[in-house]
GROMACS .gro file of C-alpha atoms in nm:
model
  233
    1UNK     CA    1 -13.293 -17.636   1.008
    2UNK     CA    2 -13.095 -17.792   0.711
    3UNK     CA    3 -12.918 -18.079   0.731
    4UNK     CA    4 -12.639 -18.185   0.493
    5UNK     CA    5 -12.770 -18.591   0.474
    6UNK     CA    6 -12.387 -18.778   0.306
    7UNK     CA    7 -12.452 -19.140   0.206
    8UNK     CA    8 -12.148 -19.371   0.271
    9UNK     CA    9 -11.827 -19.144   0.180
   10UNK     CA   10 -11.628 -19.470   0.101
   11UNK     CA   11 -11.328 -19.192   0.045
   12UNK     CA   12 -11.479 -18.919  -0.178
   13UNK     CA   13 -11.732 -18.648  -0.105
   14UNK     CA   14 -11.970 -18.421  -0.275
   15UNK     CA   15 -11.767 -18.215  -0.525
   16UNK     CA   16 -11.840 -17.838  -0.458
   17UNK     CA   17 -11.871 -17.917  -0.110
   18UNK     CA   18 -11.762 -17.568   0.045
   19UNK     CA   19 -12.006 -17.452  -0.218
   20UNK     CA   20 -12.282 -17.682  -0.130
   21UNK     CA   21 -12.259 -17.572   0.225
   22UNK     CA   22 -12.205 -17.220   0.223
   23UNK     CA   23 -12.515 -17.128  -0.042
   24UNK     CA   24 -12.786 -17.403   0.158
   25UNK     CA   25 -12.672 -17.258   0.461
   26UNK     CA   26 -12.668 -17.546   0.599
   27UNK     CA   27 -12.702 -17.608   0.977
   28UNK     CA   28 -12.562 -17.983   1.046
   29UNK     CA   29 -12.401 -18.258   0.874
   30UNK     CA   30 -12.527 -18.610   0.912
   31UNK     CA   31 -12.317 -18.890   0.777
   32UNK     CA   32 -12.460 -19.240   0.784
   33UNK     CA   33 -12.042 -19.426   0.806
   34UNK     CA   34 -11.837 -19.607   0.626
   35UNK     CA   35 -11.573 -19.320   0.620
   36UNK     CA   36 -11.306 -19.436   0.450
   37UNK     CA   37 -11.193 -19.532   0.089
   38UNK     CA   38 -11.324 -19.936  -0.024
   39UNK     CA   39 -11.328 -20.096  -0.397
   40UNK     CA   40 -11.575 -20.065  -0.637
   41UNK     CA   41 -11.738 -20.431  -0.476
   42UNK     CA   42 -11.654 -20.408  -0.132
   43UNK     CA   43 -11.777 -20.755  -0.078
   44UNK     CA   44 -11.556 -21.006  -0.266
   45UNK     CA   45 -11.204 -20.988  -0.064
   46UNK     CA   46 -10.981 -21.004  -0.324
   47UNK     CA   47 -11.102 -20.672  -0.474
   48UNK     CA   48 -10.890 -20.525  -0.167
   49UNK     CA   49 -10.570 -20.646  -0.275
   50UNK     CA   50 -10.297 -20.358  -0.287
   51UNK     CA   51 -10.515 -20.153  -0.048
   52UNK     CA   52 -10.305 -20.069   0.258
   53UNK     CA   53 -10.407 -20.018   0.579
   54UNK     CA   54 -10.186 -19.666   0.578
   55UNK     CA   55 -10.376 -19.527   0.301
   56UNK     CA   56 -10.709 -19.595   0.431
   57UNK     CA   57 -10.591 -19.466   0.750
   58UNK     CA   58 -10.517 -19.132   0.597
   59UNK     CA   59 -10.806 -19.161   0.362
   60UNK     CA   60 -11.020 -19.157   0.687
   61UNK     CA   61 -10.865 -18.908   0.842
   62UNK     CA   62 -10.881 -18.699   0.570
   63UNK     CA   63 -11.252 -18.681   0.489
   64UNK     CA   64 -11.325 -18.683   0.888
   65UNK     CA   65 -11.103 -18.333   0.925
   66UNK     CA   66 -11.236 -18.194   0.591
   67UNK     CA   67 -11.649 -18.261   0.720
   68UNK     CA   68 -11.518 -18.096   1.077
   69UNK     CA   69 -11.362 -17.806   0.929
   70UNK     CA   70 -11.678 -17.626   0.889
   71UNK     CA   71 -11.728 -17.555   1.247
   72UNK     CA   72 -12.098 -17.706   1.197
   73UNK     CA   73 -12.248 -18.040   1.425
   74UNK     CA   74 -12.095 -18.340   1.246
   75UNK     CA   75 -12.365 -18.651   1.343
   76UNK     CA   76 -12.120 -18.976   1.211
   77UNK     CA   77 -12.165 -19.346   1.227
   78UNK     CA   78 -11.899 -19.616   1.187
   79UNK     CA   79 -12.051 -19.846   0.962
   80UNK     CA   80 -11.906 -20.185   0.912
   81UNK     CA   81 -11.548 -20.066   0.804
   82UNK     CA   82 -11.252 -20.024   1.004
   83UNK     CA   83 -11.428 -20.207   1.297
   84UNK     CA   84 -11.204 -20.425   1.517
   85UNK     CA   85 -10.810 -20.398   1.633
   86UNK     CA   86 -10.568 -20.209   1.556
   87UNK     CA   87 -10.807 -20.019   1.268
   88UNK     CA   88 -11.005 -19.933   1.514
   89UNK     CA   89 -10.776 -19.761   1.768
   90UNK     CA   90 -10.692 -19.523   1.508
   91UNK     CA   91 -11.073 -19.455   1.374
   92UNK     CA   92 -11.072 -19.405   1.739
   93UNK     CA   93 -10.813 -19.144   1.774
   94UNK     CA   94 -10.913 -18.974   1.453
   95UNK     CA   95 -11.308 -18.900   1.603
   96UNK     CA   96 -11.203 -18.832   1.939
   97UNK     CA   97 -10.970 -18.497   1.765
   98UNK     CA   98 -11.266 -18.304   1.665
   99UNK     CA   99 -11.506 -18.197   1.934
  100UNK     CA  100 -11.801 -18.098   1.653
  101UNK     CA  101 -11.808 -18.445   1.583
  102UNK     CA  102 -12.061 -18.675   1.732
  103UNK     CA  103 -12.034 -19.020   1.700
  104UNK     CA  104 -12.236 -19.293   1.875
  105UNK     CA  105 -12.283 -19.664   1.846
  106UNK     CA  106 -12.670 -19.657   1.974
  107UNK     CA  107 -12.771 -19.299   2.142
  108UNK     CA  108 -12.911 -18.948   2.111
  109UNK     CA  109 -12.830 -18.590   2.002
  110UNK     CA  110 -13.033 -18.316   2.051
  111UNK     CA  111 -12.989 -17.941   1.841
  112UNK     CA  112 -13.217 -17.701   1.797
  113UNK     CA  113 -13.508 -17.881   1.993
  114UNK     CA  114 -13.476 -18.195   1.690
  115UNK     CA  115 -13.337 -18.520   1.832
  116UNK     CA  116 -13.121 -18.717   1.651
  117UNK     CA  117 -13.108 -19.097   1.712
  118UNK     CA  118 -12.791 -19.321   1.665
  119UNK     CA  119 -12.800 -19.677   1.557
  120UNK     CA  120 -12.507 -19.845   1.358
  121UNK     CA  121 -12.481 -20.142   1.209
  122UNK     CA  122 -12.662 -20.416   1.298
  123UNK     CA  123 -12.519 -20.804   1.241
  124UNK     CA  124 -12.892 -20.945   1.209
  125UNK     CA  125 -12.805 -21.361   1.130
  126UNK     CA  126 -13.119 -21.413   0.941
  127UNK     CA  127 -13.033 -21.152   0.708
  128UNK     CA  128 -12.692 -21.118   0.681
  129UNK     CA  129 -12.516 -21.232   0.328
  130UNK     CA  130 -12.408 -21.624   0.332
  131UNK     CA  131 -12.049 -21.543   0.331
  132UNK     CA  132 -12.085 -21.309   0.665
  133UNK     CA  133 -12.285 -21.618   0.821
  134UNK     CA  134 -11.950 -21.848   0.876
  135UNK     CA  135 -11.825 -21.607   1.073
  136UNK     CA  136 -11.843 -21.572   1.451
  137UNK     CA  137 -11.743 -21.264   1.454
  138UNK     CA  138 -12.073 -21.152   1.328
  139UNK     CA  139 -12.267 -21.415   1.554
  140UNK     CA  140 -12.138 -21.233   1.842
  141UNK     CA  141 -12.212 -20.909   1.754
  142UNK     CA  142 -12.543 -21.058   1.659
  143UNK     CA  143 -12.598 -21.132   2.007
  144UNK     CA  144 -12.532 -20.770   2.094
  145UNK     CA  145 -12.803 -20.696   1.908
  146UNK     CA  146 -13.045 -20.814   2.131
  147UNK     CA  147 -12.967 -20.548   2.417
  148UNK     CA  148 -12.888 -20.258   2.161
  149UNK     CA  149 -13.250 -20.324   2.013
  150UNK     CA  150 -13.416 -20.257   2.353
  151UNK     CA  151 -13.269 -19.939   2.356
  152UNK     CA  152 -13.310 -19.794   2.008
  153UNK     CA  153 -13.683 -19.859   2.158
  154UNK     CA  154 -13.648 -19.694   2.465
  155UNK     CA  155 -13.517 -19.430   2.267
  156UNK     CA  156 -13.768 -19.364   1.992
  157UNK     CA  157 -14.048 -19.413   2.258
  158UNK     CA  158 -13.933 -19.162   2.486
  159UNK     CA  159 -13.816 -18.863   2.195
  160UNK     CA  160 -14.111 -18.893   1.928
  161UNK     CA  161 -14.077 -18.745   1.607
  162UNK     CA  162 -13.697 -18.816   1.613
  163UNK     CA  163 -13.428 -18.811   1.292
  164UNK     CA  164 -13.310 -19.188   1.296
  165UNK     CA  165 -12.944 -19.182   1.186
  166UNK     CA  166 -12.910 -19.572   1.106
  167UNK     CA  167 -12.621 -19.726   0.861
  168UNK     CA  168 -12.856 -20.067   0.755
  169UNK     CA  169 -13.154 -19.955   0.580
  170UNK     CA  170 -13.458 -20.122   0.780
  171UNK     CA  171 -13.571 -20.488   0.589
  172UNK     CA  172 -13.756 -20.471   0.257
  173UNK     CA  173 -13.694 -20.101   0.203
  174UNK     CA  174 -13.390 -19.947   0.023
  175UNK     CA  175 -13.203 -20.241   0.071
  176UNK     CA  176 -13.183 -20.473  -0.202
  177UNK     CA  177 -12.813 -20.575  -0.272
  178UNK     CA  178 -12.643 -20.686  -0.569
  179UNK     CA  179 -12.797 -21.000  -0.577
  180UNK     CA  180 -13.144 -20.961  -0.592
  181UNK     CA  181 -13.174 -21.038  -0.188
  182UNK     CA  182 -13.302 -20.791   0.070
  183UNK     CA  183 -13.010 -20.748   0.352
  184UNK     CA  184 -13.151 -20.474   0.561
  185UNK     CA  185 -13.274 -20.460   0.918
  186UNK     CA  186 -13.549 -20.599   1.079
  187UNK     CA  187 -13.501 -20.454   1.422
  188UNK     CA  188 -13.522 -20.129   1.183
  189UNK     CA  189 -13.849 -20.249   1.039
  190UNK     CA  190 -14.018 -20.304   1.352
  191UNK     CA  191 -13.886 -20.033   1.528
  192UNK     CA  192 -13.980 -19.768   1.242
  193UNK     CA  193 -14.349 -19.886   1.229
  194UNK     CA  194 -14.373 -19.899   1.565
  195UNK     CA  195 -14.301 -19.590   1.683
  196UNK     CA  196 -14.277 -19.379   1.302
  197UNK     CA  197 -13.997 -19.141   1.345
  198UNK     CA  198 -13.966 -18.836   1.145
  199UNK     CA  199 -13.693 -18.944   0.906
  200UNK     CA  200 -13.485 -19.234   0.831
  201UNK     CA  201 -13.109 -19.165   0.695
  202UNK     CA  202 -12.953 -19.452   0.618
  203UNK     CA  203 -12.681 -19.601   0.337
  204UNK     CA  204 -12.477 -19.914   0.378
  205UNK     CA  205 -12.660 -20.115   0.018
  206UNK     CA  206 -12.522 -19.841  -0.218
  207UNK     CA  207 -12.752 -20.009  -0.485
  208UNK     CA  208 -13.056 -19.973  -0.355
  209UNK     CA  209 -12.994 -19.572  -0.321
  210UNK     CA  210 -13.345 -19.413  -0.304
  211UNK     CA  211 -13.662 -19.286  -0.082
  212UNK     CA  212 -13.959 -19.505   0.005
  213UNK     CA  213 -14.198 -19.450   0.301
  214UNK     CA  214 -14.312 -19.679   0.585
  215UNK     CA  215 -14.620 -19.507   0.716
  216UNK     CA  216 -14.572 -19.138   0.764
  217UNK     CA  217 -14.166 -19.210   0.804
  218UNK     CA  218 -14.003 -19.086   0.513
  219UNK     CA  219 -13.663 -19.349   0.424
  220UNK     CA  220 -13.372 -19.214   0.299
  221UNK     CA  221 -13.091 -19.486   0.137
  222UNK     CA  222 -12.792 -19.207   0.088
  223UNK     CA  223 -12.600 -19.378  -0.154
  224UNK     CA  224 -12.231 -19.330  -0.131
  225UNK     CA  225 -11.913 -19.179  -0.251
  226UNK     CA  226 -12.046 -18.801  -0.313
  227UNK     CA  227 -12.410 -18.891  -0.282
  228UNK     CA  228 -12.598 -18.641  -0.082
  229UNK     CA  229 -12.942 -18.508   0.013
  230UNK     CA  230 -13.016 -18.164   0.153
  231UNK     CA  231 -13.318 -18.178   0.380
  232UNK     CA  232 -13.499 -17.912   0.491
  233UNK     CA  233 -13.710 -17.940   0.854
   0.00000   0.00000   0.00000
């Protein structure tokens, strides 16, 4: 199998694309979110200024109906754009058009006897940035956490050797961000040593783009806007 591994698209995909598909022969696309178009610092607000919600809309749709055209599995997460209201209705309608296009919060996917786990983005308090902290918002999606966490376990126990699609790289690996700090995912981190899936695709700290290894797991950070790995299993 060959899977087509996208870091976050954040509106732009791998140039050559047709090209890249057609010649690897690629099997399945796995795309770890974040879909649509963002600034170059997606995390000081007033970098989206003049960014309307119509052209990120279309932006999303766009890139959604261009990975789907291929007639190939599409394996998608959300990530932590376009998440709440009246965005979301319309990232909504937009996955819900294609039926090659899998998209789950936390949950499984099975092709060609490999199973593919889901698990988006995770509001974890004690490592979230100091800005994100104020908000309570993000507190209760923290507490969501807690019961998504026991089954992203039940999961990985019961399918070993599993692909782990996740949008937060796990803590201390692949995820340093822009200011020195590591923001990733310590449900990740325990989860990944404890039970040492196959693979771990992930994106979400475009700086910290790379491959490190927890035990036998091999990590993937993806990168973003036209990053891409081709992985061969």
């Amino acid at each position: 199998m060959k899977i087509l591994a996208l870091g976050d698209p954040h509106g732009k995909l791998p140039k050559n694309l047709d090209n890249i598909i057609r010649k690897n022969k690629i099997d399945i696309i796995v795309c770890v979110g974040d879909i649509a178009f963002s600034p170059k610092k997606p995390w000081l607000e007033k970098s989206w200024k003049g960014i309307s919600n119509r052209f990120m809309n279309k932006n999303y749709r766009n890139i959604v109906d261009k990975l789907c055209s291929y007639k190939l599995p599409v394996l998608t997460l959300r990530g932590n754009m376009l998440m709440v209201g009246k965005r979301k209705k319309i990232v909504d309608k937009i996955l819900r058009k294609h039926k090659n296009l899998i998209n789950k919060f936390t949950g499984r996917y099975k092709f060609q006897n490999q199973n593919f786990i889901f698990f988006d983005i995770s509001f974890e308090l004690s490592t979230l940035m100091e800005h994100e902290k104020k908000k309570s918002f993000f507190k209760n999606k923290a507490r969501k956490d807690e019961r998504r966490e026991k089954r992203l376990n039940k999961l990985l126990r019961e399918k070993k050797n599993a692909i782990l699609i996740c949008h937060n790289p796990p803590y201390g690996i692949v995820d340093k961000a822009f200011n020195g700090k590591h923001v990733g995912s310590k449900i990740l981190l325990k989860a990944i040593k404890t039970y040492q899936p196959r693979l771990v695709l992930c994106g979400h700290i475009h700086e910290a783009k790379g491959e490190e290894k927890i035990g036998k797991t091999k990590i993937y950070n993806l990168g973003w806007q036209g990053d891409y790995k081709i992985i061969e299993i």
